[in-house]
mmCIF file of C-alpha atoms in Angstrom:
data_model
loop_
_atom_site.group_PDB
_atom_site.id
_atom_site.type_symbol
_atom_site.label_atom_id
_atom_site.label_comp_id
_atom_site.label_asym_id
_atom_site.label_seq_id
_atom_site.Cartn_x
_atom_site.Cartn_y
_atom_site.Cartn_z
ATOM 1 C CA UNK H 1 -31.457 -17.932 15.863
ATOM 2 C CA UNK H 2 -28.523 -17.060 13.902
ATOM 3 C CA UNK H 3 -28.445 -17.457 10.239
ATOM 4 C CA UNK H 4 -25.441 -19.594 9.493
ATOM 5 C CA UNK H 5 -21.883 -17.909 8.227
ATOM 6 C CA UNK H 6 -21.758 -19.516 4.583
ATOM 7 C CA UNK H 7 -18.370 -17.976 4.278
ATOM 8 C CA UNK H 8 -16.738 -19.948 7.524
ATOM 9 C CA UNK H 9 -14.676 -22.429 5.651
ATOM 10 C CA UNK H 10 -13.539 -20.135 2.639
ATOM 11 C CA UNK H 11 -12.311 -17.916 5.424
ATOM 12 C CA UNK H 12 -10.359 -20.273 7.161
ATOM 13 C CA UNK H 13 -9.113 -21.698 4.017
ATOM 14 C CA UNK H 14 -7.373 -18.211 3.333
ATOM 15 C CA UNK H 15 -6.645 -17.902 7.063
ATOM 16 C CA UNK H 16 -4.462 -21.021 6.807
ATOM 17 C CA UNK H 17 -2.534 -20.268 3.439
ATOM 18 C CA UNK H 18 -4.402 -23.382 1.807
ATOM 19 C CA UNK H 19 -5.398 -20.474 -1.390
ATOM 20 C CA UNK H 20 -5.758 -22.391 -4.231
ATOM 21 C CA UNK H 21 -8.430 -24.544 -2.233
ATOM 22 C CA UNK H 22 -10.421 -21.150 -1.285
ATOM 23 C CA UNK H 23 -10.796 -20.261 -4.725
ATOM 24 C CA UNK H 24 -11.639 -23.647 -6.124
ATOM 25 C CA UNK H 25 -13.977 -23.710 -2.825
ATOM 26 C CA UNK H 26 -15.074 -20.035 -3.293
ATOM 27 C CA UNK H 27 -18.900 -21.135 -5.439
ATOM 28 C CA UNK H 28 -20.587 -20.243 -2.348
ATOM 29 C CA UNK H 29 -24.486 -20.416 -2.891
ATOM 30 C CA UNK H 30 -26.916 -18.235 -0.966
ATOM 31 C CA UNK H 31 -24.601 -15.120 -0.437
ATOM 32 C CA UNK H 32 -26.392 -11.782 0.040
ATOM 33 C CA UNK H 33 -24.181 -8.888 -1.775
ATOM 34 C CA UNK H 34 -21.951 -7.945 1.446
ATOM 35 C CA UNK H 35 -21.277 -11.624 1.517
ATOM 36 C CA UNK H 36 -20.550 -11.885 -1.912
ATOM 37 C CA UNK H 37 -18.208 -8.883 -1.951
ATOM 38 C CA UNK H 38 -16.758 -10.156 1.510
ATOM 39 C CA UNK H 39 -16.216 -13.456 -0.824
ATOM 40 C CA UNK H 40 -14.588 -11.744 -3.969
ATOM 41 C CA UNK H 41 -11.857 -10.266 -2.021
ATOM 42 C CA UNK H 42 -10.674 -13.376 0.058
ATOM 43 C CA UNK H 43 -10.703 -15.462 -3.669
ATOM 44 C CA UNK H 44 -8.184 -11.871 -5.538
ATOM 45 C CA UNK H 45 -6.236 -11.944 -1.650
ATOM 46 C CA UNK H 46 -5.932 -15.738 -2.431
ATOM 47 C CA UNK H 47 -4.997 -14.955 -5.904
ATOM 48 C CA UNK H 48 -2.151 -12.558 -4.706
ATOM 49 C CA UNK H 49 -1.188 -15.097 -1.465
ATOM 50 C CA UNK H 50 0.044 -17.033 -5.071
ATOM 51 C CA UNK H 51 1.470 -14.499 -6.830
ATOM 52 C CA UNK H 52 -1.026 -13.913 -9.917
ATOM 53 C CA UNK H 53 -1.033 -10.031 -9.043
ATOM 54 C CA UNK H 54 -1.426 -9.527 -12.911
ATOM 55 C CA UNK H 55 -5.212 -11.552 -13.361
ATOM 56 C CA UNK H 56 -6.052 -9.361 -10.139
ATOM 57 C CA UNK H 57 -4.962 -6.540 -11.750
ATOM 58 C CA UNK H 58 -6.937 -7.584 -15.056
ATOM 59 C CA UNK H 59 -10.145 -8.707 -13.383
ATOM 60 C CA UNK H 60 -10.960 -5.597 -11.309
ATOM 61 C CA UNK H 61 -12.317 -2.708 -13.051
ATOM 62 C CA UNK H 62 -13.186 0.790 -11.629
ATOM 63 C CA UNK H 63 -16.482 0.211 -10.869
ATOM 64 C CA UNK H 64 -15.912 -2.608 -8.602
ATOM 65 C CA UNK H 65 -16.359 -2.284 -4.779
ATOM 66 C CA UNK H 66 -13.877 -0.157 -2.546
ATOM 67 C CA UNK H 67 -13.089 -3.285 -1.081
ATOM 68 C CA UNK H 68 -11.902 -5.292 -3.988
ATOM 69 C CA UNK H 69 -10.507 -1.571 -5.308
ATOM 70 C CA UNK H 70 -7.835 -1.886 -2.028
ATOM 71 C CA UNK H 71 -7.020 -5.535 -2.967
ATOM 72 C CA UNK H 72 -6.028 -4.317 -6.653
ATOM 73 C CA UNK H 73 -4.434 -1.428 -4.841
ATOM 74 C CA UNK H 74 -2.060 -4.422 -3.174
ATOM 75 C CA UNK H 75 -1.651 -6.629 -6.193
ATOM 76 C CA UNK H 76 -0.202 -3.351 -7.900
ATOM 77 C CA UNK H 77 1.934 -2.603 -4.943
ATOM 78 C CA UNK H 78 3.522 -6.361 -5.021
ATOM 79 C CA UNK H 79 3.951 -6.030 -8.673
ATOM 80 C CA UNK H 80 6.341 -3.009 -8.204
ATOM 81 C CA UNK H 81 4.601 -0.279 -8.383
ATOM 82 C CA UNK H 82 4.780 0.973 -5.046
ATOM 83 C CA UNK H 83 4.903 4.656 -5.262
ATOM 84 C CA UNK H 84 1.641 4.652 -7.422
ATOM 85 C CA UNK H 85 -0.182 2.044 -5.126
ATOM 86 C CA UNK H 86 0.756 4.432 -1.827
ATOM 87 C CA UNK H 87 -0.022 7.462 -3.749
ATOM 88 C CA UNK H 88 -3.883 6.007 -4.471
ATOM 89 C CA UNK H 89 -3.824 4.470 -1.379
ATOM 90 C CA UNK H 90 -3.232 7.664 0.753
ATOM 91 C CA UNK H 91 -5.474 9.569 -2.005
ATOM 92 C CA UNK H 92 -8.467 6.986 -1.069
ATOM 93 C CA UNK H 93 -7.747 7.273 3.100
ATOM 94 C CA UNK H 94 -8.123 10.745 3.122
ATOM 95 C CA UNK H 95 -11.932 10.476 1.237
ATOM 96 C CA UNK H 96 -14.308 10.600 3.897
ATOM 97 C CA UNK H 97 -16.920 8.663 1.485
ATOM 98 C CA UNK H 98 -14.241 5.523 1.894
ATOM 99 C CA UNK H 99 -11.792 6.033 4.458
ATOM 100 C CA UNK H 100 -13.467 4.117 6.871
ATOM 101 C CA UNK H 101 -13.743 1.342 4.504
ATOM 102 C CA UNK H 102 -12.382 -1.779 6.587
ATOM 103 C CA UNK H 103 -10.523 -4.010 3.975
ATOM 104 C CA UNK H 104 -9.062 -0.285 2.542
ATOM 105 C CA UNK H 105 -7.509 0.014 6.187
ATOM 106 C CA UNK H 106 -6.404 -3.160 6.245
ATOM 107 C CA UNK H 107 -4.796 -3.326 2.753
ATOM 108 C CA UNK H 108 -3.220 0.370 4.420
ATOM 109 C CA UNK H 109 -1.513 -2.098 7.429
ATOM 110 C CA UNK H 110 -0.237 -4.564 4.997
ATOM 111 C CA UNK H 111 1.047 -2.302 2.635
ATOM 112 C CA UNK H 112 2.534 -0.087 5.492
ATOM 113 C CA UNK H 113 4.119 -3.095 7.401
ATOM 114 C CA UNK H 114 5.639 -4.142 3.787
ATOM 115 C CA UNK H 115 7.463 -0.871 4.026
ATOM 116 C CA UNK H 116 8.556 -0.897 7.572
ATOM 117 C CA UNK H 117 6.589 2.036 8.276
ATOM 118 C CA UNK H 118 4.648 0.668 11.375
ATOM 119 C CA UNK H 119 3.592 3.616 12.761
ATOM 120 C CA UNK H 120 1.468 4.332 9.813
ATOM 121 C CA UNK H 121 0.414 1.072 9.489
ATOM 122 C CA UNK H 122 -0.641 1.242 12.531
ATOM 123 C CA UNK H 123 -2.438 4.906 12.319
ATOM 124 C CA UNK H 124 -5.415 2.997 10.027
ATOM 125 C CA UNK H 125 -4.903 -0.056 12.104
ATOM 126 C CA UNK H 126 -5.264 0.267 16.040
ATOM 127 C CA UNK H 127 -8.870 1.205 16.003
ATOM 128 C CA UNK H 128 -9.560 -2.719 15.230
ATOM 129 C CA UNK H 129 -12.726 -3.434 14.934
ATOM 130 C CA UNK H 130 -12.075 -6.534 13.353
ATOM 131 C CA UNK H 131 -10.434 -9.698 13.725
ATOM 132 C CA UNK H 132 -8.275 -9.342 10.860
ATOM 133 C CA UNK H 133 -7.206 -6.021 11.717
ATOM 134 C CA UNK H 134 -6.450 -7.155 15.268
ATOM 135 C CA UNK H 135 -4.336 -10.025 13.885
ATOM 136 C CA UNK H 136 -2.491 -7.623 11.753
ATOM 137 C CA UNK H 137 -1.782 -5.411 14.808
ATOM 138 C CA UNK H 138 -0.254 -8.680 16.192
ATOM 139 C CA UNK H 139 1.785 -9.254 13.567
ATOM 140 C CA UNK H 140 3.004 -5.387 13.447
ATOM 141 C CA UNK H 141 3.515 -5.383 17.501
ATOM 142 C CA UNK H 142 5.575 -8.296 17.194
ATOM 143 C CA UNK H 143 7.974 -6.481 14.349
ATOM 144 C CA UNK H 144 7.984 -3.771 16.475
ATOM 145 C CA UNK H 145 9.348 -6.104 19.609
ATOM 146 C CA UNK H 146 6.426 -4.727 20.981
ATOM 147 C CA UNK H 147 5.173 -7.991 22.628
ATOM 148 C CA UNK H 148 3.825 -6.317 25.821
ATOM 149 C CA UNK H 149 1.038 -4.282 22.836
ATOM 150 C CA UNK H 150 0.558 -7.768 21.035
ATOM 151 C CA UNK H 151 -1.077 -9.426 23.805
ATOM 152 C CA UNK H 152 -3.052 -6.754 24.439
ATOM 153 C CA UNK H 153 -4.375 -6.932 20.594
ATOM 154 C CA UNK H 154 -4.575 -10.764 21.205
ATOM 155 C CA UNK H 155 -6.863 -10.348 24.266
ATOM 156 C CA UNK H 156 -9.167 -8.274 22.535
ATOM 157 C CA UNK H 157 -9.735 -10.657 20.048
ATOM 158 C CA UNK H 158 -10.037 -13.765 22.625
ATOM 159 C CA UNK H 159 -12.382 -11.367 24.074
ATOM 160 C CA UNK H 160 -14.796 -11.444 20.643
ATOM 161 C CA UNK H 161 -14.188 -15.270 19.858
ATOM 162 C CA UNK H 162 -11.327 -17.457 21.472
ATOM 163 C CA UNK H 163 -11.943 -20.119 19.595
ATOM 164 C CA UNK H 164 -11.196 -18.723 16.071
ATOM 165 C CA UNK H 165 -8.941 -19.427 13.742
ATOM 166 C CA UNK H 166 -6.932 -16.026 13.464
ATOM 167 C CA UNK H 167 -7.195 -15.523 17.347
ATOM 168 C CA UNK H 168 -5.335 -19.350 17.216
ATOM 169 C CA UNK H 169 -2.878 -17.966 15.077
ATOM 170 C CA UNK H 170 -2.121 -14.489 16.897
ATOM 171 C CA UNK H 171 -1.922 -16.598 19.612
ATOM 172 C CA UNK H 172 0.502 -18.990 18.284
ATOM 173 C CA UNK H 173 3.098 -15.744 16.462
ATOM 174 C CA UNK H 174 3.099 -14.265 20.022
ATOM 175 C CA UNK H 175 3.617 -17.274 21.579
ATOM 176 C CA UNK H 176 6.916 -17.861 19.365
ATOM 177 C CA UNK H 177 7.856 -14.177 19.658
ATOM 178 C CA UNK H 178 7.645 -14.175 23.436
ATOM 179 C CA UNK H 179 9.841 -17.880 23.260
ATOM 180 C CA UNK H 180 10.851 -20.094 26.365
ATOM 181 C CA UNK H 181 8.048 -22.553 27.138
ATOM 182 C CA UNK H 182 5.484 -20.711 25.273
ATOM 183 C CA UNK H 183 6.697 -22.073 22.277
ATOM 184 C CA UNK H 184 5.255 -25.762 23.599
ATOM 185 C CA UNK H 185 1.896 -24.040 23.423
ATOM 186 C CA UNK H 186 2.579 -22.910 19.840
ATOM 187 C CA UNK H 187 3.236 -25.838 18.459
ATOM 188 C CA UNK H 188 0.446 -27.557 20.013
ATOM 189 C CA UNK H 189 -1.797 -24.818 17.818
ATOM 190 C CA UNK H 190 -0.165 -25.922 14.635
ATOM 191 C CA UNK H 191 -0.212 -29.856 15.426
ATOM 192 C CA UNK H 192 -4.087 -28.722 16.216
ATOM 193 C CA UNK H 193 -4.619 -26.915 12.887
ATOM 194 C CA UNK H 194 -2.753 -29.699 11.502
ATOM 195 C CA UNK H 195 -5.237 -32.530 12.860
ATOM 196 C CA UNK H 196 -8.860 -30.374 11.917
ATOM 197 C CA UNK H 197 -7.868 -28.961 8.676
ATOM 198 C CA UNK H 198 -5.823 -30.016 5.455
ATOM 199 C CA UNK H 199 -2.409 -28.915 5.833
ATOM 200 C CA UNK H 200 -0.639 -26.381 4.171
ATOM 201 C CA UNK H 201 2.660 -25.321 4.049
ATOM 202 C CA UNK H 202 1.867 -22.242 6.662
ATOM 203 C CA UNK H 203 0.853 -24.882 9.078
ATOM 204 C CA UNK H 204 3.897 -27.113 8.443
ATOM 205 C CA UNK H 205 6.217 -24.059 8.678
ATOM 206 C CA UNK H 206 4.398 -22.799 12.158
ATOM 207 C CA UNK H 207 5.709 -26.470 13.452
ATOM 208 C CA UNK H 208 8.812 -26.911 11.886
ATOM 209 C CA UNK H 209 9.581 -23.025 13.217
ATOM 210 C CA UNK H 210 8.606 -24.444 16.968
ATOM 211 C CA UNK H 211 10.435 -27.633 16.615
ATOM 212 C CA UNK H 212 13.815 -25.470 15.994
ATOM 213 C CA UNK H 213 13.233 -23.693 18.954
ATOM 214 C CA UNK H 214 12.725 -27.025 21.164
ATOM 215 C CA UNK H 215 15.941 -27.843 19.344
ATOM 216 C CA UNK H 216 14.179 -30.862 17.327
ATOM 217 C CA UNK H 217 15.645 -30.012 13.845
ATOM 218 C CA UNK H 218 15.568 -33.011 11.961
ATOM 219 C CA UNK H 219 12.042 -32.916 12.612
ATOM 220 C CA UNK H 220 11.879 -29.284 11.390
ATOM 221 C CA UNK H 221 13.657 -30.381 8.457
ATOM 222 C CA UNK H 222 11.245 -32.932 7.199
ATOM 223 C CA UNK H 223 7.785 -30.694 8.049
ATOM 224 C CA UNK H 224 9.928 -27.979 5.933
ATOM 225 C CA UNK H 225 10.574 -30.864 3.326
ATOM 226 C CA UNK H 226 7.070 -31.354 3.361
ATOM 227 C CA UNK H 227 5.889 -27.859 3.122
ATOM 228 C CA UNK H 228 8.554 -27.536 -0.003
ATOM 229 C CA UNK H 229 6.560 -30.532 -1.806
ATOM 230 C CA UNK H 230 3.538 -28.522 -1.537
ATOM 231 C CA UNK H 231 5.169 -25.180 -3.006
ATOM 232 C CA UNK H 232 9.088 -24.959 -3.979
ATOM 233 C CA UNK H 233 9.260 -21.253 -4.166
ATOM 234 C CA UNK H 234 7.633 -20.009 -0.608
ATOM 235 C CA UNK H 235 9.855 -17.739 0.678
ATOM 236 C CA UNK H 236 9.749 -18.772 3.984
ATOM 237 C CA UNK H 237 9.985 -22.698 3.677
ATOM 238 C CA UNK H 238 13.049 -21.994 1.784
ATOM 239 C CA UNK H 239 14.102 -19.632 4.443
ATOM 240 C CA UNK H 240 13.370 -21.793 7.095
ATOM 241 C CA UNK H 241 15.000 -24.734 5.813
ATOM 242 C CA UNK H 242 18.238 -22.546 4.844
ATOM 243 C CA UNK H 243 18.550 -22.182 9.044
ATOM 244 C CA UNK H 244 17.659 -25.499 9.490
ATOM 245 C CA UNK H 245 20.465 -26.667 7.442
ATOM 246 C CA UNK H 246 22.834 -24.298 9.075
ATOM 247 C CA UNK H 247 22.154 -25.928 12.420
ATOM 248 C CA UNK H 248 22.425 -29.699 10.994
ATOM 249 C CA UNK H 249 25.593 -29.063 9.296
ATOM 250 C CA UNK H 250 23.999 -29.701 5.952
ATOM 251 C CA UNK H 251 24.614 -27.389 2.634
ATOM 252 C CA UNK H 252 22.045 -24.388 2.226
ATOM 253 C CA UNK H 253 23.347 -22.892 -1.050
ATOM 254 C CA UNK H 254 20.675 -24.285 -2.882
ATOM 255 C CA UNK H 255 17.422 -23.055 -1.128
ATOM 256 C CA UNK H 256 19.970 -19.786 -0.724
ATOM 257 C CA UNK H 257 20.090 -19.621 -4.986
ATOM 258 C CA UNK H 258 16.068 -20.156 -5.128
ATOM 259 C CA UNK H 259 14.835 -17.417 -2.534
ATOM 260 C CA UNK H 260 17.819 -15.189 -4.072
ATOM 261 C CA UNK H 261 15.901 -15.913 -7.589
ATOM 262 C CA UNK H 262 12.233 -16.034 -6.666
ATOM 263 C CA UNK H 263 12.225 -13.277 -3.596
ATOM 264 C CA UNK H 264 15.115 -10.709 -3.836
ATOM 265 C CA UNK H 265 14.028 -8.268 -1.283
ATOM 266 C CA UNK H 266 13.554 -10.841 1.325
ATOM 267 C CA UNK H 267 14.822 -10.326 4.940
ATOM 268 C CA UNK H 268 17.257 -12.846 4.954
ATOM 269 C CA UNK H 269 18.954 -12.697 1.409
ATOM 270 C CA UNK H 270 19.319 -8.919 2.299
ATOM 271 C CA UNK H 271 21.354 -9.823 5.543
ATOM 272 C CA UNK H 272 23.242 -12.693 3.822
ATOM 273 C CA UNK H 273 24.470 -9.642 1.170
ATOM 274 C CA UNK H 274 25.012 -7.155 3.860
ATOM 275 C CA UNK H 275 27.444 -9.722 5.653
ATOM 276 C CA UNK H 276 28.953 -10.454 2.844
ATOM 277 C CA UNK H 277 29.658 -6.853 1.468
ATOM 278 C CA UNK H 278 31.181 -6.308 5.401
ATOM 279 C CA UNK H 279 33.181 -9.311 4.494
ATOM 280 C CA UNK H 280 34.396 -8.339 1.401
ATOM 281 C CA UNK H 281 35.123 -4.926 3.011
ATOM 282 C CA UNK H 282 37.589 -6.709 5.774
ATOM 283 C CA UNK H 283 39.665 -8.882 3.691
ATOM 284 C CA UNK H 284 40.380 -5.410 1.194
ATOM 285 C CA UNK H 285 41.255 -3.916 4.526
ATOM 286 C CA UNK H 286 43.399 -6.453 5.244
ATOM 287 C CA UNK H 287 44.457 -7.142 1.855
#
């Protein structure tokens, strides 16, 4: 018989963006020192998922694990220093005593994907061999409008457990991605996250994202209300909610001024500036 996974719920936690619960949850007892390690970085990824890259930064020292080592790597990526971060990072891949470390290869994805460079991303990626990094090759695929190579990432991991909670999720991004009446099935994922766990604003935003493509925004707009409640500066509530508004006729300037304050380089306030430079560009030419 099976000893039981102690670190089942703190995973999940993190899997469903609820962070501050994983690391006021993360006083696991009983954890042997892969388990403990395994624990440490989902409580400094939780840390990051809020922002606090500087108390990472602080809390891990050199002699800490190569796994918590990649997290820091990430937390000093997010805090700017990019160059550096890839520099290590690539530095670290190339060591044959750690390359093959698999939150290092992860951490590589993420911070690859970050820079659009999918290709590398997925160089320490495709291999898989776990669920995260299968989920990550979802998430990359589907970037890469590459939905045909996302399912076949998705049935791999439906192949090593269909019933958990990132295989849900992959499931439920392709499912969007792909559109048309798969997105029923997507939001049926979310309303079923919704009913077995406490909800969090990821979960809100995976149904509010759904209803908008069923067409049901004033729905949308009050799970994105909802999900705003729970944290005022996530990017992509206040992204979500800016469409939202768009398509109800209602004012988005606002949630526009606090993603253009709180996330700068996001997707969407770089396309609102790039169509309004063009803009600006055509009434001078006209002028």
């Amino acid at each position: 018989m099976s000893s039981p996974d102690l670190l089942f719920n703190l995973r999940n936690l993190f899997y469903l963006g609820a962070y501050q619960a994983a690391i006021n949850n993360s006083d696991v007892p009983g954890l042997d020192a892969d388990a403990a390690a395994e624990r440490d970085t989902i409580v400094f990824r939780s840390y990051i998922a809020l922002g606090s890259y500087q108390l990472v930064i602080s809390e891990i020292d050199s002699s800490a694990a190569t796994s918590l080592q990649a997290v820091k790597l990430l937390a000093l990526y997010l805090t700017g220093d990019k160059e550096g971060a890839i520099s290590s990072l690539k530095e670290w891949l190339s060591d044959s005593a750690i390359g093959s470390n698999p939150v290092l290869r992860l951490i590589a994805g993420i911070i690859f994907m970050h820079e659009e460079d999918y290709n590398e991303a997925l160089k320490h990626t495709h291999s898989g061999g776990t669920l995260d990094s299968h989920a990550l090759n979802v998430q990359i695929f589907i970037k890469m409008h590459r939905s045909d190579y996302a399912e076949k990432q998705l049935k791999i991991m439906q192949q090593i457990d269909e019933d958990h909670t990132l295989t849900q999720l992959a499931n439920a991004w392709l499912d969007i991605a792909v559109g048309g009446s798969k997105i029923r099935e997507a939001y049926l994922i979310f309303q079923d996250f919704a009913e077995k766990y406490p909800m969090t604003g990821m979960v809100l935003n995976g149904k509010a994202v759904c209803c908008m493509h069923m067409g049901s925004f004033e729905e949308a707009e009050t799970l994105l209300l909802e999900a705003l409640n729970k944290d005022a500066k996530d990017p992509e509530t206040l992204a979500n909610l800016i469409v939202c508004n768009l398509h109800l006729g209602k004012p988005s300037s606002r949630f526009l001024s606090q993603l253009k304050l709180s996330h700068p380089d996001h997707v969407l306030v770089k396309s609102v500036a790039l169509s309004e430079a063009n803009f600006e560009r055509a009434l001078q030419a006209v002028a």
